[in-house]
Amino acid sequence: MLERLKEFNRLSAAFNQARSLPTLSDAILACLKQMNGCARGGVWLRPYRSNEPVLMGSFGYDDGSSPMPQVHNAYNLLCAPLCYRESILGFIQAEAHDSTSFDELSQELFATLANQAAVALENARLFADVQETYVETISSLANALEARDNYTKGHSERVTQYSMAIAQVINLESERLQILKHAAMLHDIGKIGIKDIILNKNGRLTQDERATIERHSVLGDLILGPCTFLAGVQKIVLHHHERYDGLGYPEGLSGENIPLEARIIAVADSFDAMTSDRPYRQALSLKHAIEELQKGAGTQFDPALVEAFLSWLSTHHLLTHIAGKASEAA
Ligand SMILES: [Fe+2]
């Protein structure tokens, strides 16, 4: 009995780590599978903001029979709702090998499992809610900047696209991808704090004006400061104008002391700036912009990231070229 309790405790501890419904469902199924005499099991969960429970996973129904909660051949069936406060968030079921399989301990464990699963499910749903609020906040911040600065419209989106492309080529870990994406969207957010007359000036900037514009990375850091959930993003925004050789701003960091995500955005940002029309100059040709990136590799930019970007660009432009030809032919 002690062994069974120990095993149950070990498996159900995984519930607390589960941040998504599929992970939670797998953890519940693992618990059901180790129940003494359990032949079949299933987990139904109600997705966030939905009323209908959906079958998340099952085992033992390989014979084609339906995992709907009904008694197969009058065997023992345990079924329990996952209740949190007043709501039913789903249910779980277990079917026994034969009519004597589920002893009293099994039934107790099953009821405990349902209770623990319900709490974990509610946590996962709250986590999803926080994530959603987070993404909504980021979008509204990005919109706020676009409303101020004509040039930024489309720029943040393209910088995000190029940054994600570089990240894919260098195989950036998936947890960092989301942070990079949000940092790329918000990299120029500090421009909200720069006067219109300087931000949208139609001529060359004076030295003072340039210094004012350059404050945008520090301002970005200040603006994002109160959002603790953006802490990872904040550091990247602060350093997106550092240079690989240490001659950038605001802190003059060099090489690998600059956060990797900030080095990625530096390449993406410069490429988009070069290939976009500005009030005071026309966009550079693609060939010219590539040459500029190559010239800056090792001084302005991390050379490995320039290489990664150029390799993506060659495949990407080749594909666009082929797609263009195909539609011309059609
Ligand atoms: Fe910037």
mmCIF file of C-alpha atoms and ligand atoms in Angstrom:
data_model
loop_
_atom_site.group_PDB
_atom_site.id
_atom_site.type_symbol
_atom_site.label_atom_id
_atom_site.label_comp_id
_atom_site.label_asym_id
_atom_site.label_seq_id
_atom_site.Cartn_x
_atom_site.Cartn_y
_atom_site.Cartn_z
ATOM 1 C CA MET A 1 0.000 0.000 0.000
ATOM 2 C CA LEU A 2 2.869 2.324 0.921
ATOM 3 C CA GLU A 3 4.535 1.617 -2.420
ATOM 4 C CA ARG A 4 1.323 2.450 -4.279
ATOM 5 C CA LEU A 5 0.938 5.714 -2.344
ATOM 6 C CA LYS A 6 4.571 6.644 -2.978
ATOM 7 C CA GLU A 7 4.227 6.006 -6.710
ATOM 8 C CA PHE A 8 0.978 7.970 -6.824
ATOM 9 C CA ASN A 9 2.619 10.913 -5.021
ATOM 10 C CA ARG A 10 5.596 10.862 -7.373
ATOM 11 C CA LEU A 11 3.395 10.932 -10.472
ATOM 12 C CA SER A 12 0.901 13.484 -9.213
ATOM 13 C CA ALA A 13 3.755 15.884 -8.293
ATOM 14 C CA ALA A 14 4.093 16.441 -12.061
ATOM 15 C CA PHE A 15 0.695 18.183 -12.002
ATOM 16 C CA ASN A 16 2.176 21.269 -10.384
ATOM 17 C CA GLN A 17 4.659 21.681 -13.235
ATOM 18 C CA ALA A 18 1.998 21.422 -15.943
ATOM 19 C CA ARG A 19 1.431 24.788 -17.633
ATOM 20 C CA SER A 20 -0.617 23.562 -20.585
ATOM 21 C CA LEU A 21 -3.635 21.284 -20.931
ATOM 22 C CA PRO A 22 -1.811 18.587 -22.982
ATOM 23 C CA THR A 23 1.013 18.327 -20.406
ATOM 24 C CA LEU A 24 -1.503 18.118 -17.588
ATOM 25 C CA SER A 25 -3.532 15.500 -19.417
ATOM 26 C CA ASP A 26 -0.386 13.370 -19.947
ATOM 27 C CA ALA A 27 0.427 13.620 -16.232
ATOM 28 C CA ILE A 28 -3.110 12.502 -15.283
ATOM 29 C CA LEU A 29 -2.997 9.576 -17.728
ATOM 30 C CA ALA A 30 0.344 8.475 -16.250
ATOM 31 C CA CYS A 31 -1.338 8.348 -12.814
ATOM 32 C CA LEU A 32 -4.342 6.388 -14.120
ATOM 33 C CA LYS A 33 -2.083 3.882 -15.887
ATOM 34 C CA GLN A 34 -0.324 2.926 -12.667
ATOM 35 C CA MET A 35 -3.593 2.351 -10.780
ATOM 36 C CA ASN A 36 -3.856 -1.307 -9.762
ATOM 37 C CA GLY A 37 -5.969 -3.218 -12.238
ATOM 38 C CA CYS A 38 -6.710 -0.259 -14.487
ATOM 39 C CA ALA A 39 -7.156 -1.345 -18.101
ATOM 40 C CA ARG A 40 -8.462 1.783 -19.753
ATOM 41 C CA GLY A 41 -8.594 5.452 -18.918
ATOM 42 C CA GLY A 42 -9.482 8.808 -20.343
ATOM 43 C CA VAL A 43 -9.175 12.508 -19.576
ATOM 44 C CA TRP A 44 -11.682 15.160 -20.677
ATOM 45 C CA LEU A 45 -10.807 18.777 -20.045
ATOM 46 C CA ARG A 46 -12.678 21.942 -20.706
ATOM 47 C CA PRO A 47 -10.358 24.295 -22.647
ATOM 48 C CA TYR A 48 -9.946 27.838 -21.440
ATOM 49 C CA ARG A 49 -13.058 29.951 -22.215
ATOM 50 C CA SER A 50 -15.049 26.995 -23.523
ATOM 51 C CA ASN A 51 -17.984 25.048 -22.116
ATOM 52 C CA GLU A 52 -17.475 21.735 -23.874
ATOM 53 C CA PRO A 53 -15.072 19.234 -22.367
ATOM 54 C CA VAL A 54 -12.868 17.620 -25.022
ATOM 55 C CA LEU A 55 -11.123 14.260 -24.898
ATOM 56 C CA MET A 56 -7.480 15.146 -24.234
ATOM 57 C CA GLY A 57 -6.102 11.627 -24.145
ATOM 58 C CA SER A 58 -6.910 8.007 -23.377
ATOM 59 C CA PHE A 59 -5.315 4.566 -23.226
ATOM 60 C CA GLY A 60 -6.518 0.991 -23.558
ATOM 61 C CA TYR A 61 -9.108 1.654 -26.262
ATOM 62 C CA ASP A 62 -6.951 0.311 -29.083
ATOM 63 C CA ASP A 63 -9.681 -2.267 -29.893
ATOM 64 C CA GLY A 64 -11.703 0.539 -31.450
ATOM 65 C CA SER A 65 -14.234 0.793 -28.639
ATOM 66 C CA SER A 66 -15.297 4.283 -27.703
ATOM 67 C CA PRO A 67 -13.606 6.008 -24.736
ATOM 68 C CA MET A 68 -16.948 7.595 -23.857
ATOM 69 C CA PRO A 69 -17.738 7.137 -20.176
ATOM 70 C CA GLN A 70 -19.965 4.094 -20.327
ATOM 71 C CA VAL A 71 -19.638 0.693 -18.716
ATOM 72 C CA HIS A 72 -17.970 -1.763 -21.086
ATOM 73 C CA ASN A 73 -19.104 -5.341 -20.343
ATOM 74 C CA ALA A 74 -20.252 -4.294 -16.884
ATOM 75 C CA TYR A 75 -16.673 -3.984 -15.625
ATOM 76 C CA ASN A 76 -15.830 -1.587 -12.834
ATOM 77 C CA LEU A 77 -15.879 2.010 -13.935
ATOM 78 C CA LEU A 78 -14.683 4.967 -11.911
ATOM 79 C CA CYS A 79 -15.610 8.398 -13.150
ATOM 80 C CA ALA A 80 -15.060 11.710 -11.346
ATOM 81 C CA PRO A 81 -15.677 15.339 -12.226
ATOM 82 C CA LEU A 82 -12.832 17.816 -11.873
ATOM 83 C CA CYS A 83 -14.451 20.501 -9.730
ATOM 84 C CA TYR A 84 -12.945 23.790 -8.783
ATOM 85 C CA ARG A 85 -15.165 26.048 -6.677
ATOM 86 C CA GLU A 86 -18.517 26.042 -8.494
ATOM 87 C CA SER A 87 -17.265 24.931 -11.913
ATOM 88 C CA ILE A 88 -16.744 21.543 -13.460
ATOM 89 C CA LEU A 89 -13.540 21.795 -15.476
ATOM 90 C CA GLY A 90 -13.580 18.285 -16.913
ATOM 91 C CA PHE A 91 -13.676 14.686 -15.799
ATOM 92 C CA ILE A 92 -11.562 11.576 -15.645
ATOM 93 C CA GLN A 93 -12.447 7.937 -15.947
ATOM 94 C CA ALA A 94 -10.798 4.577 -15.300
ATOM 95 C CA GLU A 95 -12.025 1.113 -16.261
ATOM 96 C CA ALA A 96 -10.889 -2.027 -14.502
ATOM 97 C CA HIS A 97 -9.686 -5.316 -16.013
ATOM 98 C CA ASP A 98 -12.456 -7.175 -14.183
ATOM 99 C CA SER A 99 -15.188 -6.585 -11.633
ATOM 100 C CA THR A 100 -12.913 -7.004 -8.614
ATOM 101 C CA SER A 101 -9.961 -4.880 -9.715
ATOM 102 C CA PHE A 102 -10.618 -1.572 -8.030
ATOM 103 C CA ASP A 103 -10.118 -2.006 -4.303
ATOM 104 C CA GLU A 104 -10.883 0.646 -1.724
ATOM 105 C CA LEU A 105 -7.417 2.207 -1.977
ATOM 106 C CA SER A 106 -7.785 2.535 -5.753
ATOM 107 C CA GLN A 107 -11.072 4.347 -5.289
ATOM 108 C CA GLU A 108 -9.540 6.675 -2.670
ATOM 109 C CA LEU A 109 -6.567 7.419 -4.902
ATOM 110 C CA PHE A 110 -8.861 8.054 -7.839
ATOM 111 C CA ALA A 111 -10.861 10.632 -5.848
ATOM 112 C CA THR A 112 -7.640 12.315 -4.670
ATOM 113 C CA LEU A 113 -6.357 12.333 -8.224
ATOM 114 C CA ALA A 114 -9.506 14.131 -9.393
ATOM 115 C CA ASN A 115 -9.108 16.797 -6.694
ATOM 116 C CA GLN A 116 -5.440 17.409 -7.429
ATOM 117 C CA ALA A 117 -6.043 17.466 -11.172
ATOM 118 C CA ALA A 118 -8.793 20.078 -10.732
ATOM 119 C CA VAL A 119 -6.480 22.444 -8.832
ATOM 120 C CA ALA A 120 -3.711 21.940 -11.396
ATOM 121 C CA LEU A 121 -6.181 22.527 -14.220
ATOM 122 C CA GLU A 122 -7.361 25.790 -12.691
ATOM 123 C CA ASN A 123 -3.701 26.869 -12.341
ATOM 124 C CA ALA A 124 -3.025 26.076 -15.987
ATOM 125 C CA ARG A 125 -6.077 28.105 -16.987
ATOM 126 C CA LEU A 126 -4.958 31.079 -14.870
ATOM 127 C CA PHE A 127 -1.525 30.809 -16.437
ATOM 128 C CA ALA A 128 -3.101 30.920 -19.924
ATOM 129 C CA ASP A 129 -5.049 33.996 -18.842
ATOM 130 C CA VAL A 130 -1.872 35.777 -17.701
ATOM 131 C CA GLN A 131 -0.147 34.873 -20.972
ATOM 132 C CA GLU A 132 -3.031 36.309 -22.951
ATOM 133 C CA THR A 133 -2.981 39.568 -20.967
ATOM 134 C CA TYR A 134 0.759 39.736 -21.565
ATOM 135 C CA VAL A 135 0.389 39.450 -25.342
ATOM 136 C CA GLU A 136 -2.453 42.012 -25.341
ATOM 137 C CA THR A 137 -0.290 44.469 -23.370
ATOM 138 C CA ILE A 138 2.592 44.066 -25.811
ATOM 139 C CA SER A 139 0.325 44.623 -28.811
ATOM 140 C CA SER A 140 -1.153 47.792 -27.360
ATOM 141 C CA LEU A 141 2.316 49.157 -26.528
ATOM 142 C CA ALA A 142 3.463 48.454 -30.090
ATOM 143 C CA ASN A 143 0.319 50.160 -31.453
ATOM 144 C CA ALA A 144 0.975 53.190 -29.255
ATOM 145 C CA LEU A 145 4.403 53.620 -30.858
ATOM 146 C CA GLU A 146 3.122 53.174 -34.406
ATOM 147 C CA ALA A 147 0.577 55.939 -33.811
ATOM 148 C CA ARG A 148 3.455 58.308 -32.956
ATOM 149 C CA ASP A 149 6.061 57.483 -35.554
ATOM 150 C CA ASN A 150 5.232 56.894 -39.217
ATOM 151 C CA TYR A 151 8.546 55.219 -39.901
ATOM 152 C CA THR A 152 7.992 52.610 -37.190
ATOM 153 C CA LYS A 153 4.839 51.387 -38.923
ATOM 154 C CA GLY A 154 5.774 48.077 -40.448
ATOM 155 C CA HIS A 155 9.356 48.465 -39.199
ATOM 156 C CA SER A 156 8.764 46.674 -35.879
ATOM 157 C CA GLU A 157 6.964 43.890 -37.719
ATOM 158 C CA ARG A 158 9.767 43.387 -40.246
ATOM 159 C CA VAL A 159 12.448 43.540 -37.544
ATOM 160 C CA THR A 160 10.468 40.850 -35.712
ATOM 161 C CA GLN A 161 10.305 38.723 -38.866
ATOM 162 C CA TYR A 162 14.072 39.044 -39.559
ATOM 163 C CA SER A 163 14.956 38.445 -35.899
ATOM 164 C CA MET A 164 12.883 35.270 -35.783
ATOM 165 C CA ALA A 165 14.544 34.125 -39.018
ATOM 166 C CA ILE A 166 18.034 34.576 -37.513
ATOM 167 C CA ALA A 167 16.892 32.818 -34.329
ATOM 168 C CA GLN A 168 15.708 29.857 -36.380
ATOM 169 C CA VAL A 169 18.979 29.561 -38.308
ATOM 170 C CA ILE A 170 21.015 29.571 -35.057
ATOM 171 C CA ASN A 171 18.519 27.287 -33.287
ATOM 172 C CA LEU A 172 17.717 29.641 -30.412
ATOM 173 C CA GLU A 173 15.987 27.765 -27.577
ATOM 174 C CA SER A 174 12.206 27.901 -27.813
ATOM 175 C CA GLU A 175 11.752 29.674 -24.426
ATOM 176 C CA ARG A 176 13.919 32.548 -25.690
ATOM 177 C CA LEU A 177 12.050 32.824 -29.015
ATOM 178 C CA GLN A 178 8.976 34.381 -27.412
ATOM 179 C CA ILE A 179 11.070 36.908 -25.474
ATOM 180 C CA LEU A 180 12.983 37.798 -28.644
ATOM 181 C CA LYS A 181 9.736 38.221 -30.555
ATOM 182 C CA HIS A 182 8.315 40.627 -27.985
ATOM 183 C CA ALA A 183 11.616 42.519 -27.674
ATOM 184 C CA ALA A 184 11.756 42.932 -31.466
ATOM 185 C CA MET A 185 8.191 44.289 -31.491
ATOM 186 C CA LEU A 186 9.033 46.739 -28.700
ATOM 187 C CA HIS A 187 12.695 47.578 -29.445
ATOM 188 C CA ASP A 188 11.950 51.230 -30.308
ATOM 189 C CA ILE A 189 9.184 51.735 -27.708
ATOM 190 C CA GLY A 190 11.338 54.431 -26.040
ATOM 191 C CA LYS A 191 10.679 56.678 -29.060
ATOM 192 C CA ILE A 192 7.302 57.384 -27.422
ATOM 193 C CA GLY A 193 9.270 59.651 -25.098
ATOM 194 C CA ILE A 194 11.023 61.635 -27.885
ATOM 195 C CA LYS A 195 9.547 64.958 -29.103
ATOM 196 C CA ASP A 196 7.670 64.821 -32.423
ATOM 197 C CA ILE A 197 9.730 67.611 -33.914
ATOM 198 C CA ILE A 198 12.908 65.564 -33.548
ATOM 199 C CA LEU A 199 11.369 62.130 -34.092
ATOM 200 C CA ASN A 200 9.738 63.048 -37.406
ATOM 201 C CA LYS A 201 12.321 65.606 -38.593
ATOM 202 C CA ASN A 202 12.728 65.724 -42.354
ATOM 203 C CA GLY A 203 16.403 66.584 -42.528
ATOM 204 C CA ARG A 204 19.773 65.641 -41.114
ATOM 205 C CA LEU A 205 19.863 65.623 -37.320
ATOM 206 C CA THR A 206 22.142 67.942 -35.339
ATOM 207 C CA GLN A 207 24.475 66.374 -32.798
ATOM 208 C CA ASP A 208 22.125 67.309 -29.946
ATOM 209 C CA GLU A 209 19.109 65.892 -31.742
ATOM 210 C CA ARG A 210 20.991 62.681 -32.433
ATOM 211 C CA ALA A 211 21.872 62.421 -28.724
ATOM 212 C CA THR A 212 18.182 62.936 -27.883
ATOM 213 C CA ILE A 213 17.105 60.200 -30.311
ATOM 214 C CA GLU A 214 19.754 57.890 -28.887
ATOM 215 C CA ARG A 215 18.111 58.161 -25.477
ATOM 216 C CA HIS A 216 15.281 55.961 -26.808
ATOM 217 C CA SER A 217 16.957 52.721 -25.732
ATOM 218 C CA VAL A 218 17.279 53.940 -22.127
ATOM 219 C CA LEU A 219 13.727 55.351 -22.249
ATOM 220 C CA GLY A 220 12.492 51.971 -23.527
ATOM 221 C CA ASP A 221 14.110 50.312 -20.530
ATOM 222 C CA LEU A 222 12.377 52.836 -18.198
ATOM 223 C CA ILE A 223 8.976 52.431 -19.873
ATOM 224 C CA LEU A 224 9.066 48.630 -19.584
ATOM 225 C CA GLY A 225 10.522 48.761 -16.055
ATOM 226 C CA PRO A 226 7.254 48.541 -14.088
ATOM 227 C CA CYS A 227 6.134 45.435 -16.060
ATOM 228 C CA THR A 228 7.928 42.724 -14.132
ATOM 229 C CA PHE A 229 6.773 40.137 -16.656
ATOM 230 C CA LEU A 230 8.742 42.036 -19.337
ATOM 231 C CA ALA A 231 12.039 41.866 -17.437
ATOM 232 C CA GLY A 232 13.647 39.633 -20.084
ATOM 233 C CA VAL A 233 12.470 41.956 -22.849
ATOM 234 C CA GLN A 234 13.641 45.115 -21.053
ATOM 235 C CA LYS A 235 17.350 44.226 -21.098
ATOM 236 C CA ILE A 236 17.263 43.463 -24.809
ATOM 237 C CA VAL A 237 15.512 46.754 -25.601
ATOM 238 C CA LEU A 238 18.151 48.610 -23.539
ATOM 239 C CA HIS A 239 21.021 47.102 -25.539
ATOM 240 C CA HIS A 240 19.687 46.944 -29.100
ATOM 241 C CA HIS A 241 22.050 49.734 -30.257
ATOM 242 C CA GLU A 242 25.223 48.305 -28.748
ATOM 243 C CA ARG A 243 27.913 47.440 -31.300
ATOM 244 C CA TYR A 244 29.971 44.255 -31.384
ATOM 245 C CA ASP A 245 33.190 46.345 -31.149
ATOM 246 C CA GLY A 246 31.951 48.220 -28.073
ATOM 247 C CA LEU A 247 31.387 51.562 -29.840
ATOM 248 C CA GLY A 248 27.593 51.491 -29.541
ATOM 249 C CA TYR A 249 25.255 52.906 -26.906
ATOM 250 C CA PRO A 250 24.080 53.260 -24.170
ATOM 251 C CA GLU A 251 26.683 51.251 -22.245
ATOM 252 C CA GLY A 252 29.339 50.504 -24.855
ATOM 253 C CA LEU A 253 29.104 46.759 -24.212
ATOM 254 C CA SER A 254 31.055 44.576 -26.644
ATOM 255 C CA GLY A 255 31.019 41.030 -28.046
ATOM 256 C CA GLU A 256 29.188 38.429 -26.028
ATOM 257 C CA ASN A 257 28.597 40.887 -23.182
ATOM 258 C CA ILE A 258 25.751 42.197 -25.310
ATOM 259 C CA PRO A 259 22.698 39.960 -24.813
ATOM 260 C CA LEU A 260 22.386 37.579 -27.793
ATOM 261 C CA GLU A 261 18.831 38.716 -28.528
ATOM 262 C CA ALA A 262 20.000 42.352 -28.654
ATOM 263 C CA ARG A 263 22.761 41.377 -31.124
ATOM 264 C CA ILE A 264 20.137 39.633 -33.280
ATOM 265 C CA ILE A 265 17.852 42.682 -33.279
ATOM 266 C CA ALA A 266 20.823 44.947 -34.168
ATOM 267 C CA VAL A 267 21.329 43.032 -37.443
ATOM 268 C CA ALA A 268 17.601 42.875 -38.250
ATOM 269 C CA ASP A 269 17.041 46.542 -37.338
ATOM 270 C CA SER A 270 19.944 47.843 -39.443
ATOM 271 C CA PHE A 271 18.964 45.752 -42.451
ATOM 272 C CA ASP A 272 15.399 47.045 -42.361
ATOM 273 C CA ALA A 273 16.563 50.643 -41.823
ATOM 274 C CA MET A 274 18.854 50.350 -44.873
ATOM 275 C CA THR A 275 16.202 48.815 -47.109
ATOM 276 C CA SER A 276 13.439 51.322 -46.167
ATOM 277 C CA ASP A 277 12.916 54.817 -47.581
ATOM 278 C CA ARG A 278 13.636 57.584 -45.091
ATOM 279 C CA PRO A 279 12.522 61.225 -45.373
ATOM 280 C CA TYR A 280 16.132 62.236 -46.172
ATOM 281 C CA ARG A 281 17.269 59.319 -48.363
ATOM 282 C CA GLN A 282 16.000 56.502 -50.554
ATOM 283 C CA ALA A 283 16.246 52.850 -49.610
ATOM 284 C CA LEU A 284 19.479 51.041 -50.464
ATOM 285 C CA SER A 285 19.295 48.213 -52.999
ATOM 286 C CA LEU A 286 19.260 44.693 -51.566
ATOM 287 C CA LYS A 287 22.759 44.081 -52.924
ATOM 288 C CA HIS A 288 24.082 47.272 -51.336
ATOM 289 C CA ALA A 289 22.415 46.506 -47.976
ATOM 290 C CA ILE A 290 23.972 43.013 -47.959
ATOM 291 C CA GLU A 291 27.402 44.549 -48.655
ATOM 292 C CA GLU A 292 26.909 46.939 -45.740
ATOM 293 C CA LEU A 293 26.036 44.065 -43.400
ATOM 294 C CA GLN A 294 29.139 42.164 -44.560
ATOM 295 C CA LYS A 295 31.290 45.278 -44.011
ATOM 296 C CA GLY A 296 29.881 45.646 -40.492
ATOM 297 C CA ALA A 297 30.405 41.962 -39.533
ATOM 298 C CA GLY A 298 32.866 41.868 -36.644
ATOM 299 C CA THR A 299 32.745 45.635 -36.008
ATOM 300 C CA GLN A 300 29.119 46.749 -35.795
ATOM 301 C CA PHE A 301 27.574 43.279 -35.836
ATOM 302 C CA ASP A 302 28.182 39.799 -34.470
ATOM 303 C CA PRO A 303 29.685 38.092 -37.561
ATOM 304 C CA ALA A 304 27.959 34.748 -36.857
ATOM 305 C CA LEU A 305 24.573 36.487 -36.840
ATOM 306 C CA VAL A 306 25.268 38.359 -40.093
ATOM 307 C CA GLU A 307 26.141 35.007 -41.640
ATOM 308 C CA ALA A 308 22.938 33.445 -40.264
ATOM 309 C CA PHE A 309 20.845 36.299 -41.611
ATOM 310 C CA LEU A 310 22.465 36.254 -45.044
ATOM 311 C CA SER A 311 21.963 32.500 -45.327
ATOM 312 C CA TRP A 312 18.255 32.951 -44.510
ATOM 313 C CA LEU A 313 18.024 35.896 -46.900
ATOM 314 C CA SER A 314 19.501 33.933 -49.806
ATOM 315 C CA THR A 315 17.042 31.038 -49.364
ATOM 316 C CA HIS A 316 14.154 33.383 -48.680
ATOM 317 C CA HIS A 317 14.816 35.620 -51.680
ATOM 318 C CA LEU A 318 15.444 32.630 -53.897
ATOM 319 C CA LEU A 319 12.049 31.235 -52.853
ATOM 320 C CA THR A 320 10.290 34.596 -53.370
ATOM 321 C CA HIS A 321 11.994 34.808 -56.766
ATOM 322 C CA ILE A 322 10.832 31.293 -57.737
ATOM 323 C CA ALA A 323 7.285 32.022 -56.474
ATOM 324 C CA GLY A 324 7.311 35.250 -58.511
ATOM 325 C CA LYS A 325 8.421 33.378 -61.640
ATOM 326 C CA ALA A 326 5.766 30.706 -61.090
ATOM 327 C CA SER A 327 2.974 33.262 -60.821
ATOM 328 C CA GLU A 328 4.360 35.085 -63.904
ATOM 329 C CA ALA A 329 4.255 31.801 -65.830
ATOM 330 C CA ALA A 330 0.688 31.174 -64.674
HETATM 331 FE FE FE B 1 16.268 51.701 -32.043
#
